[in-house]
XYZ file of C-alpha atoms in Angstrom:
240
model
C -15.547 -14.479 -11.366
C -13.403 -17.086 -9.650
C -12.032 -14.557 -7.165
C -13.688 -15.807 -3.949
C -12.255 -19.338 -4.116
C -8.826 -17.960 -4.973
C -9.075 -15.607 -2.018
C -9.846 -18.493 0.335
C -6.942 -20.604 -0.971
C -4.433 -17.812 -0.860
C -5.946 -16.029 2.145
C -4.515 -18.620 4.538
C -1.007 -17.958 3.287
C -1.510 -14.222 3.393
C -3.055 -14.517 6.862
C 0.306 -15.373 8.398
C 1.772 -12.332 6.658
C -0.925 -10.189 8.283
C -0.184 -11.643 11.689
C 3.526 -10.943 11.217
C 2.756 -7.326 10.268
C 0.401 -6.857 13.233
C 2.824 -8.324 15.746
C 5.619 -6.166 14.336
C 4.036 -2.770 14.863
C 0.560 -1.301 15.368
C 1.556 1.569 13.077
C 2.628 -0.800 10.314
C -0.657 -2.737 10.575
C -2.629 0.525 10.467
C -0.628 1.826 7.499
C -1.078 -1.460 5.591
C -4.817 -1.287 6.070
C -4.993 2.396 5.078
C -3.107 1.692 1.838
C -5.523 -1.179 1.108
C -8.531 1.112 1.725
C -7.163 4.066 -0.280
C -6.165 1.815 -3.203
C -9.703 0.411 -3.154
C -11.176 3.922 -3.441
C -8.802 4.882 -6.282
C -9.302 1.665 -8.274
C -13.067 1.498 -7.864
C -13.460 5.118 -9.014
C -11.034 4.979 -11.944
C -12.445 5.335 -15.432
C -10.167 2.875 -17.226
C -11.463 3.934 -20.643
C -9.667 7.247 -20.170
C -6.431 5.975 -18.616
C -3.570 4.666 -20.783
C -2.861 1.289 -19.167
C 0.265 -0.856 -19.368
C -0.168 -4.485 -20.455
C 0.403 -5.898 -16.977
C -2.204 -3.701 -15.237
C -4.702 -4.329 -18.040
C -4.309 -8.080 -17.613
C -4.663 -7.905 -13.813
C -7.754 -5.676 -14.032
C -9.333 -8.226 -16.355
C -8.714 -11.050 -13.870
C -9.698 -9.481 -10.538
C -12.564 -7.406 -9.220
C -11.452 -4.225 -7.450
C -12.039 -5.597 -3.937
C -9.730 -8.569 -4.506
C -7.109 -6.408 -6.159
C -7.179 -3.808 -3.372
C -6.724 -6.580 -0.785
C -3.306 -7.340 -2.352
C -2.182 -3.768 -1.556
C -2.318 -4.590 2.148
C 0.942 -6.549 1.676
C 3.021 -3.841 -0.029
C 5.189 -3.407 3.102
C 5.625 -7.061 4.109
C 9.410 -6.629 3.825
C 9.259 -4.321 6.869
C 8.493 -7.374 9.006
C 12.240 -8.046 8.868
C 13.383 -4.572 9.846
C 14.232 -3.582 13.424
C 11.204 -1.904 15.076
C 13.519 0.759 16.567
C 14.313 1.900 13.039
C 10.716 1.541 11.779
C 9.241 3.644 14.606
C 12.186 6.025 14.964
C 11.107 9.509 16.039
C 13.068 11.994 13.941
C 15.193 12.027 10.801
C 16.788 8.686 9.998
C 20.520 8.469 9.430
C 21.629 7.630 5.867
C 22.589 4.148 7.067
C 19.184 3.491 8.663
C 17.371 4.826 5.609
C 19.330 2.352 3.451
C 18.172 -0.418 5.821
C 14.537 0.750 5.467
C 14.881 0.771 1.663
C 15.768 -2.948 1.816
C 12.123 -3.691 2.722
C 11.326 -3.618 -1.003
C 13.710 -6.421 -2.028
C 12.901 -8.332 1.192
C 9.195 -8.176 0.334
C 9.767 -9.299 -3.245
C 11.854 -12.228 -1.960
C 9.165 -13.340 0.513
C 6.356 -13.386 -2.050
C 8.608 -14.930 -4.714
C 9.590 -17.796 -2.420
C 5.929 -18.375 -1.491
C 5.105 -18.455 -5.209
C 7.977 -20.795 -6.061
C 7.037 -23.204 -3.294
C 3.486 -23.656 -4.483
C 1.566 -25.690 -7.042
C -0.178 -22.898 -8.923
C -3.523 -24.189 -10.158
C -5.022 -21.208 -11.996
C -4.190 -17.978 -13.797
C -5.902 -15.980 -11.051
C -3.820 -17.621 -8.346
C -0.628 -16.983 -10.301
C -1.548 -13.314 -10.715
C -2.201 -12.765 -7.007
C 1.521 -13.399 -6.470
C 2.687 -11.531 -9.575
C 0.538 -8.529 -8.627
C 1.846 -8.519 -5.049
C 5.415 -8.622 -6.410
C 4.714 -5.784 -8.860
C 3.141 -3.562 -6.182
C 5.936 -4.239 -3.674
C 8.593 -3.527 -6.315
C 7.095 -0.238 -7.509
C 5.472 1.447 -4.507
C 8.518 3.706 -3.924
C 9.216 4.480 -7.581
C 8.658 8.072 -8.711
C 7.242 9.154 -12.048
C 10.453 11.068 -12.893
C 12.753 8.136 -12.025
C 14.020 9.601 -8.720
C 12.536 6.802 -6.571
C 13.808 3.392 -5.441
C 14.611 0.444 -5.722
C 15.155 0.445 -9.503
C 14.804 4.140 -10.410
C 12.350 3.294 -13.204
C 10.131 6.056 -14.556
C 7.000 6.968 -16.497
C 5.412 4.095 -18.410
C 7.941 1.635 -17.007
C 5.990 1.810 -13.729
C 2.729 -0.154 -13.872
C -0.492 1.762 -13.266
C -1.033 -0.493 -10.227
C 2.370 0.619 -8.921
C 1.494 4.292 -9.465
C -1.652 3.769 -7.383
C 0.428 2.087 -4.654
C 2.834 5.047 -4.588
C 0.047 7.597 -4.074
C -1.869 5.483 -1.517
C 1.362 4.872 0.407
C 2.230 8.590 0.588
C -1.302 9.665 1.588
C -1.266 7.148 4.439
C 2.261 8.118 5.502
C 1.362 11.825 5.638
C -2.157 11.688 7.070
C -1.950 8.642 9.298
C -1.481 9.027 13.032
C 1.836 7.397 13.981
C 3.885 6.782 17.108
C 6.569 9.144 15.838
C 4.602 11.978 14.186
C 1.445 14.057 14.100
C -0.732 13.634 10.999
C -0.595 16.248 8.254
C -3.779 18.230 7.618
C -5.875 17.262 4.574
C -5.120 20.639 2.935
C -1.354 20.288 3.369
C -1.473 16.696 2.066
C -3.478 17.642 -1.027
C -1.106 20.526 -1.716
C 1.859 18.126 -1.520
C 0.184 15.678 -3.921
C -0.555 18.435 -6.429
C 2.879 20.014 -6.275
C 4.490 16.618 -6.992
C 2.449 15.622 -10.064
C 4.918 14.516 -12.737
C 7.718 14.333 -10.158
C 6.509 11.615 -7.771
C 2.935 11.092 -8.883
C 0.914 10.153 -11.929
C -1.594 12.878 -12.950
C -4.365 10.342 -13.660
C -4.102 8.897 -10.149
C -4.089 12.335 -8.482
C -7.184 13.335 -10.467
C -9.065 10.291 -9.083
C -7.822 11.099 -5.564
C -9.013 14.697 -5.889
C -12.489 13.666 -7.066
C -12.824 11.169 -4.198
C -11.045 13.130 -1.472
C -14.001 12.958 0.968
C -14.020 9.147 0.768
C -10.274 9.072 1.440
C -10.623 11.387 4.465
C -13.272 9.043 5.855
C -10.663 6.238 5.959
C -8.643 8.228 8.499
C -11.640 9.385 10.519
C -12.993 5.827 10.792
C -9.600 4.324 11.633
C -8.846 6.948 14.277
C -12.267 6.504 15.894
C -11.666 2.756 16.009
C -8.184 3.316 17.440
C -9.572 5.579 20.197
C -12.302 3.056 20.959
C -9.729 0.236 21.243
C -7.533 2.378 23.496
C -10.493 3.104 25.805
C -11.348 -0.608 25.979
C -7.726 -1.483 26.592
C -7.428 1.095 29.376
C -10.637 -0.143 31.030
C -9.289 -3.704 31.000
C -6.064 -2.478 32.550
C -7.865 -0.649 35.368
């Protein structure tokens, strides 16, 4: 496949996005990476013969290998780079006004990737679809299966399969990740939440894959927390 060369070409552009995310907030960088890792587990363990796929997702899955596709998920929250860190890392319930500001990260993200895409000489189908996939994932990662999500309140088959994966990966990371402003949920409580929201927030096919690969998903958090502790120890030693 022509993925590696595309990754190198586009990687430089996406590298500045990563640096923006990292400089914005450690939590945001950690969350972005968790969503990437969880999406990778879901996509690489999906049996696409059994899943009814929308045209867009089918096309994308034909172009990219899972690794390349999962890497695009890392940028689902790029719009948060333009939101005040005090709101992003707020400890407690956000006011209605602040929540509306947070919700703007979706359109901000779409605008960033769209302007990158518009400002570029696209030389291949694969390159074009890196941008289109990023836009699709950003647009849909807060949509709910029953239409109660944002930004467009679309539902069911109107949400791409790739978007449904983004939604689930995003919620798992948000609940189980260690953050400045909250303690992580237990695996049992998280799984219970996912199951009780099938058909409301989540696609049943995606939750089935998550359930079958739950141990792999838990390992993402164990590994990331070990690394975080290790970095904190190193940082504290340097500071001594």
